[in-house]
Amino acid sequence: MANENAGASTFSFTPPEWLRSFNNTPRVPYATVSKELLEFTASRLQDQADYLKRLADCADLTEVIKCHLDFAQQSWSRSVGEAGRVFEQLRTPSVAA
C-alpha cells in the first residue's frame, strides 16, 4: 500500500516562486538574443565540420597548416562579427518592451 502513493509525487504544475519573478521581464529581447546565440552556435559547428572535412582532404603538411590558418582567421572574424550583432540586439530597445 505504501507503493500506491510512491507514484504520487509532490510535482505540481504551479511554477515555483523563483520562476514568478520572470513574469515581469520583457521576453522579446531575451528571445531574440537566445535565437541569435543558437544561430551563432549552429554556424560555428557547421564551420568546424567543414574545416574537418577540408583537413581530411589535405595531402601534405603545408596544406594542413594553410587549412588551419584559414579556419582560425575565418572563425575569429565571424565570431567578432556575430558577437557585435548579439550585443547590438541587447542595446536596441524592443518595440514590445
XYZ file of N, CA and C in Angstrom:
291
model
N 0.807 -1.193 0.000
C 0.000 0.000 0.000
C 0.856 1.266 0.000
N 2.026 1.136 0.551
C 2.915 2.298 0.541
C 3.357 2.604 -0.878
N 3.440 1.572 -1.730
C 3.865 1.793 -3.108
C 2.799 2.501 -3.933
N 1.546 2.422 -3.531
C 0.482 3.095 -4.265
C 0.702 4.610 -4.258
N 1.187 5.144 -3.177
C 1.430 6.578 -3.052
C 2.821 6.969 -3.532
N 3.678 5.996 -3.817
C 5.039 6.306 -4.254
C 5.020 7.016 -5.603
N 4.082 6.665 -6.476
C 3.982 7.308 -7.780
C 3.411 8.707 -7.689
N 2.682 8.990 -6.632
C 2.097 10.311 -6.450
C 3.134 11.208 -5.795
N 3.870 11.944 -6.616
C 4.913 12.805 -6.076
C 4.329 14.164 -5.719
N 5.188 15.020 -5.285
C 4.759 16.367 -4.921
C 4.850 17.309 -6.126
N 4.971 16.765 -7.317
C 5.060 17.580 -8.528
C 3.769 18.351 -8.731
N 3.922 19.598 -9.090
C 2.773 20.457 -9.317
C 3.012 21.253 -10.588
N 1.952 21.601 -11.284
C 2.078 22.423 -12.473
C 2.162 23.905 -12.119
N 2.111 24.221 -10.861
C 2.262 25.593 -10.416
C 3.749 25.936 -10.442
N 4.122 27.037 -11.098
C 5.546 27.368 -11.162
C 6.104 27.702 -9.782
N 7.361 27.375 -9.547
C 7.959 27.712 -8.249
C 8.039 29.230 -8.066
N 8.224 29.647 -6.842
C 8.231 31.075 -6.513
C 9.306 31.838 -7.282
N 10.519 31.270 -7.434
C 11.600 31.979 -8.121
C 11.291 32.202 -9.599
N 10.453 31.349 -10.175
C 10.109 31.490 -11.585
C 9.112 32.624 -11.808
N 8.342 32.942 -10.810
C 7.349 34.016 -10.933
C 8.007 35.367 -11.141
N 9.233 35.529 -10.677
C 9.910 36.820 -10.844
C 10.177 37.120 -12.313
N 10.176 36.106 -13.171
C 10.396 36.314 -14.594
C 9.139 36.794 -15.326
N 8.005 36.773 -14.669
C 6.763 37.192 -15.318
C 6.784 38.657 -15.725
N 7.522 39.487 -15.011
C 7.562 40.916 -15.312
C 8.734 41.267 -16.239
N 9.498 40.290 -16.649
C 10.656 40.525 -17.508
C 10.222 40.545 -18.961
N 10.626 41.551 -19.719
C 10.294 41.556 -21.149
C 10.984 40.391 -21.840
N 10.215 39.598 -22.564
C 10.738 38.379 -23.160
C 11.338 38.589 -24.542
N 10.871 39.574 -25.267
C 11.290 39.742 -26.654
C 12.800 39.919 -26.783
N 13.450 40.817 -26.018
C 14.900 40.945 -26.189
C 15.643 39.651 -25.866
N 15.216 38.944 -24.830
C 15.901 37.715 -24.442
C 15.652 36.611 -25.460
N 14.458 36.554 -26.005
C 14.163 35.560 -27.035
C 14.979 35.840 -28.287
N 15.102 37.107 -28.637
C 15.882 37.480 -29.815
C 17.347 37.128 -29.622
N 17.889 37.443 -28.460
C 19.294 37.136 -28.185
C 19.500 35.628 -28.136
N 18.571 34.901 -27.539
C 18.691 33.440 -27.491
C 18.694 32.858 -28.899
N 17.838 33.375 -29.753
C 17.780 32.915 -31.138
C 19.098 33.209 -31.835
N 19.621 34.419 -31.653
C 20.903 34.796 -32.261
C 22.028 33.889 -31.769
N 22.041 33.599 -30.468
C 23.098 32.750 -29.917
C 23.004 31.320 -30.449
N 21.797 30.810 -30.593
C 21.637 29.466 -31.156
C 22.071 29.427 -32.618
N 21.729 30.462 -33.379
C 22.168 30.523 -34.778
C 23.687 30.640 -34.863
N 24.274 31.423 -33.971
C 25.721 31.568 -33.911
C 26.384 30.223 -33.635
N 25.861 29.499 -32.652
C 26.410 28.191 -32.306
C 26.286 27.224 -33.471
N 25.144 27.214 -34.124
C 24.940 26.317 -35.263
C 25.912 26.641 -36.397
N 26.112 27.908 -36.668
C 27.030 28.264 -37.758
C 28.474 27.936 -37.398
N 28.847 28.094 -36.124
C 30.209 27.729 -35.725
C 30.406 26.208 -35.817
N 29.401 25.442 -35.450
C 29.504 23.983 -35.568
C 29.612 23.556 -37.027
N 28.866 24.225 -37.904
C 28.958 23.925 -39.333
C 30.343 24.276 -39.862
N 30.887 25.411 -39.421
C 32.246 25.792 -39.830
C 33.264 24.747 -39.384
N 33.099 24.235 -38.172
C 34.027 23.217 -37.678
C 33.915 21.925 -38.483
N 32.704 21.550 -38.838
C 32.518 20.339 -39.651
C 33.152 20.516 -41.028
N 32.966 21.690 -41.625
C 33.580 21.968 -42.927
C 35.102 21.960 -42.828
N 35.617 22.526 -41.752
C 37.066 22.547 -41.521
C 37.621 21.125 -41.422
N 36.954 20.283 -40.661
C 37.424 18.904 -40.514
C 37.388 18.152 -41.845
N 36.384 18.431 -42.652
C 36.309 17.817 -43.984
C 37.486 18.263 -44.840
N 37.759 19.580 -44.857
C 38.902 20.092 -45.627
C 40.217 19.550 -45.085
N 40.311 19.442 -43.765
C 41.532 18.926 -43.143
C 41.781 17.482 -43.551
N 40.706 16.704 -43.626
C 40.841 15.294 -44.025
C 41.295 15.168 -45.472
N 41.006 16.156 -46.297
C 41.379 16.121 -47.712
C 42.780 16.663 -47.986
N 43.462 17.175 -46.962
C 44.806 17.728 -47.158
C 45.793 16.624 -47.512
N 46.679 16.943 -48.455
C 47.635 15.948 -48.935
C 48.982 16.022 -48.215
N 49.348 17.208 -47.729
C 50.651 17.328 -47.067
C 50.571 18.344 -45.933
N 51.694 18.490 -45.236
C 51.741 19.359 -44.063
C 51.480 20.822 -44.420
N 51.944 21.263 -45.572
C 51.718 22.636 -45.993
C 50.224 22.924 -46.133
N 49.488 22.012 -46.723
C 48.037 22.188 -46.853
C 47.360 22.171 -45.494
N 47.838 21.327 -44.593
C 47.263 21.245 -43.247
C 47.425 22.588 -42.537
N 48.630 23.163 -42.606
C 48.881 24.441 -41.939
C 48.037 25.544 -42.567
N 47.956 25.584 -43.881
C 47.142 26.593 -44.569
C 45.671 26.431 -44.188
N 45.193 25.212 -44.167
C 43.798 24.939 -43.799
C 43.525 25.426 -42.373
N 44.461 25.136 -41.473
C 44.286 25.542 -40.076
C 44.287 27.062 -39.946
N 45.223 27.731 -40.612
C 45.285 29.189 -40.538
C 44.040 29.838 -41.144
N 43.562 29.298 -42.260
C 42.329 29.820 -42.864
C 41.144 29.671 -41.917
N 41.069 28.508 -41.280
C 39.970 28.258 -40.347
C 40.053 29.201 -39.146
N 41.259 29.391 -38.610
C 41.424 30.280 -37.451
C 41.023 31.708 -37.809
N 41.450 32.188 -38.970
C 41.121 33.545 -39.396
C 39.615 33.694 -39.617
N 39.022 32.724 -40.290
C 37.584 32.762 -40.559
C 36.797 32.719 -39.249
N 37.192 31.842 -38.338
C 36.480 31.717 -37.062
C 36.551 33.010 -36.263
N 37.730 33.604 -36.217
C 37.902 34.840 -35.453
C 37.033 35.961 -36.024
N 37.098 36.166 -37.329
C 36.340 37.271 -37.926
C 34.833 37.048 -37.812
N 34.384 35.837 -38.015
C 32.942 35.572 -37.891
C 32.477 35.707 -36.449
N 33.278 35.237 -35.504
C 32.890 35.324 -34.095
C 32.787 36.767 -33.642
N 33.748 37.602 -34.044
C 33.707 39.012 -33.664
C 32.482 39.681 -34.286
N 32.204 39.391 -35.546
C 31.035 39.974 -36.208
C 29.726 39.551 -35.572
N 29.623 38.273 -35.279
C 28.394 37.767 -34.656
C 28.225 38.316 -33.248
N 29.304 38.398 -32.492
C 29.212 38.940 -31.129
C 28.729 40.386 -31.180
N 29.214 41.141 -32.144
C 28.754 42.518 -32.297
C 27.272 42.599 -32.572
N 26.773 41.674 -33.402
C 25.341 41.641 -33.695
C 24.515 41.315 -32.460
N 24.987 40.346 -31.665
C 24.250 39.956 -30.458
C 24.224 41.119 -29.471
N 25.353 41.782 -29.275
C 25.385 42.915 -28.351
C 24.512 44.064 -28.849
N 24.455 44.242 -30.149
C 23.590 45.277 -30.713
C 22.121 44.948 -30.436
N 21.765 43.664 -30.495
C 20.392 43.253 -30.163
C 20.065 43.582 -28.717
N 21.042 43.435 -27.835
C 20.818 43.749 -26.420
C 20.665 45.256 -26.205
N 21.404 46.042 -26.965
C 21.361 47.506 -26.803
C 20.113 48.126 -27.418
N 19.583 47.532 -28.474
C 18.440 48.092 -29.171
C 17.177 47.874 -28.347
N 16.463 48.942 -28.020
C 15.221 48.773 -27.265
C 14.185 48.017 -28.095
N 13.480 47.144 -27.437
C 12.474 46.342 -28.121
C 11.196 47.158 -28.316
N 10.537 46.890 -29.434
C 9.258 47.561 -29.721
C 8.201 47.107 -28.734
N 8.252 45.813 -28.370
C 7.240 45.264 -27.474
C 7.491 45.587 -26.017
N 8.711 46.014 -25.681
C 9.029 46.244 -24.268
C 8.435 47.532 -23.752
